[in-house]
């Protein structure tokens, strides 16, 4: 008899159930580090090491707490509430809760996919992510195991789920009281988030034929102007590919790609193009309301995450049927999972039902294209749209009384009334500018006392630019392959590639999507490696240069300097963090399994990687950022990020905070503040560019690398802030660290600061904090020092 | 020169205490919200402070506003130039220093911070011209985790400050800034 995985009961022993796990000989998994499957306390020392240097900074949005019925308690001025928690503790508790929410979101996505893919392909389906031995870096580092099949991820997600439950428990009133320990827990939740994302993306890459570390993945069309509105249009909204995959398969099988337009909004769009390159992308969550109100979609399919709560309400107004395909978002719709496709279509076409919950993906796949073919002609004949016609538009803009209520309610405080006034005189240009800055939230509609549907007016006025909104995005490639790391790791650690900048997160930009394009263009021309994912990856592809080329068409997608990579959807963020683990492992030979602290210590001190979530809005983005922080990767968020309420900010003036150990002998070395912060915001794109360059400094930089990084830091500051940075000299350890082109004038400035210069030899004699030492092994973990090991 | 000549007693008195509701409608932090004040009060406090600091941000690009920033700087007030505002101030001969707003909020909560010039901490924070929600969030750190007095002389009502103007029209805002400047002993250095 061959035993298979699962449960069975032996006859006449009804009460005995035998569970068989993995069958067959399996090589022993030996963790190489001290913390496989870390519990809450497992990495607390590392967390404290981070927090001691990068102090949590709290910017509460509310000075009160109303989590339990003792309250509502006034905590203003860091007072204690009835339960004993003060505002610092409460703010840290919120940081933990936000991290948990984000982490749970990605992990539950992973769980949904894992259950579905195991059912479809079996537990033994092998992992295949491309040309890599280190296939699941986060899983190895956190769990201490090397997964080989998708079934190997079952205990991984079980671990995540168990830990998240423990963390949620700590947020109940009367549990944790220390802000430091809340933060350690938040960092734990962030790490779990990275793990959950890795599981989700590896299994979908392996099973669904997504590009596997493909630097030459094809380009996909993106933008609000790319679809032919005369054809029936299907729009899938959310993050989970399971249901849209069936729709794409059905359309493929029936040769419908030239008859029906199918595109995605938010990360589902990414994964649809990874699954089938014929699919198209409308854009980020900011485009959801705008696109629905255009009336172009004939069928809306929702799954999970970043799906607006009012989609059903908005769709109803325009007779667009909504097919909800995931239990996380059901909108109160009737469950028609067990009904026939034809019966459901009949009810939706007749308008008897505005939408349905349909959890059978086979049925979704068949129903959606058929429904689109029926709805398309009906809806188009009626010309359904929420946008006003030309006559209505004129009447609406004339109604504006300049009361500014819309501006006060607008999260971007946009000058809407100025655009209304200009439009009265036939000038639509101000509205066209607003269209890019507007995050499509619809708050202004609610606020206007004159009853102007403001968002619809903005969109109507912007039809010219919307028609032109046609970009290109390189389809998500998945991981960075081991061979690429081998080639580039050395440049990164020595600093000769100035840094890896990871553009992640959502579309809540402070000043429009163009900012991201501008920042990427500037930094890529300076040879930074740009990796992107999620909505940022989309927005990068939305603009063109004077030759009509997008950045993805101008720059190749390999992990080398001056390249632009898109890893994929939100869960593909895991690969960006994992890349730093690969550098530590493949380039530097660090052990990974169960060895988080050593890896994170390596990343913090030696890998010049920085995350930028310029438009982060969601709890998921905060969790990702917090997970990256635990891995030693600094993150910069746009100004809206202050509303996350917690940052990790370094204090360069506290010299004692910048001591590290030299791994060779355990001696203490006072180093420059590098990286200076772990999580911080910036107000504008001009401010963020030099900040990114600065955050790429690492104590391990060699002189050539430091000179390159310093060159960019100085040049970016001079270009965008019109000044030499105040702290540039802190990063100079010898004359060789100085940018070659500016060496002499900079040495003169150093002399003015009191440094001693030997002008004959053109050498710095006295002044720097420390000397360059190419063998220096900076570490914050004493057990990694040779002396300590003895 | 600012449009208002000093000592003109007959000029209409502006009221900066009206419309004292958070500029972003939902930005209601809790029971303690800024007292709405007239510019003379803010100006006097600024004049009395031993070591005040003025924080300005990316919204000082308007020439009328910039002119007042320069006037305040010339009256001897040190300027923390956040965001990308330094690009407007660097050539004006002021005691202006670039600093990140979020980091500054953190440093101002730390009694050991040696200040932007290494000469010690500050006893009064005054600010305007910063992206509204960004400033509001950053100063919530000062409100709750420092003893620092914080005065907004912005055109928006800032609930997290100790004192603030209400939401002002631009012309009233400029006039209010002039009245603040009017209180400073070294106002004529500009
Ligand atoms: S829809 Fe746009 S303009 Fe209206 S409140 Fe939201 S961001 Fe502002
Ligand atoms: S709320 Fe309405 S009336 Fe008031 S400024 Fe905005 S669009 Fe005009």
PDB file of C-alpha atoms and ligand atoms in Angstrom, chain A residues 399-407 416-417 420 447-450 452 454, ligand 2:
ATOM      1  CA  UNK A 399     -22.867  77.044  -9.884  1.00  0.00           C
ATOM      2  CA  UNK A 400     -19.634  77.215  -7.868  1.00  0.00           C
ATOM      3  CA  UNK A 401     -19.800  79.873  -5.138  1.00  0.00           C
ATOM      4  CA  UNK A 402     -16.094  79.596  -4.190  1.00  0.00           C
ATOM      5  CA  UNK A 403     -17.015  78.515  -0.672  1.00  0.00           C
ATOM      6  CA  UNK A 404     -13.921  76.226  -0.601  1.00  0.00           C
ATOM      7  CA  UNK A 405     -15.737  73.465   1.269  1.00  0.00           C
ATOM      8  CA  UNK A 406     -14.521  70.928  -1.319  1.00  0.00           C
ATOM      9  CA  UNK A 407     -10.915  72.018  -0.814  1.00  0.00           C
ATOM     10  CA  UNK A 416     -11.031  73.193  -7.131  1.00  0.00           C
ATOM     11  CA  UNK A 417     -12.862  76.524  -7.158  1.00  0.00           C
ATOM     12  CA  UNK A 420     -14.256  75.960 -11.772  1.00  0.00           C
ATOM     13  CA  UNK A 447     -19.067  68.310   0.541  1.00  0.00           C
ATOM     14  CA  UNK A 448     -20.248  70.695  -2.156  1.00  0.00           C
ATOM     15  CA  UNK A 449     -23.222  72.650  -0.763  1.00  0.00           C
ATOM     16  CA  UNK A 450     -24.168  73.684  -4.306  1.00  0.00           C
ATOM     17  CA  UNK A 452     -21.868  69.989  -7.853  1.00  0.00           C
ATOM     18  CA  UNK A 454     -17.045  67.741  -8.364  1.00  0.00           C
TER      19      UNK A 454
HETATM   20  S1  LIG C   2     -17.739  73.134  -2.513  1.00  0.00           S
HETATM   21 FE1  LIG C   2     -18.816  73.433  -4.442  1.00  0.00          FE
HETATM   22  S2  LIG C   2     -19.404  75.568  -4.426  1.00  0.00           S
HETATM   23 FE2  LIG C   2     -17.861  75.338  -2.839  1.00  0.00          FE
HETATM   24  S3  LIG C   2     -15.932  75.853  -3.900  1.00  0.00           S
HETATM   25 FE3  LIG C   2     -16.176  73.645  -4.059  1.00  0.00          FE
HETATM   26  S4  LIG C   2     -17.240  73.315  -6.012  1.00  0.00           S
HETATM   27 FE4  LIG C   2     -17.444  75.473  -5.495  1.00  0.00          FE
END
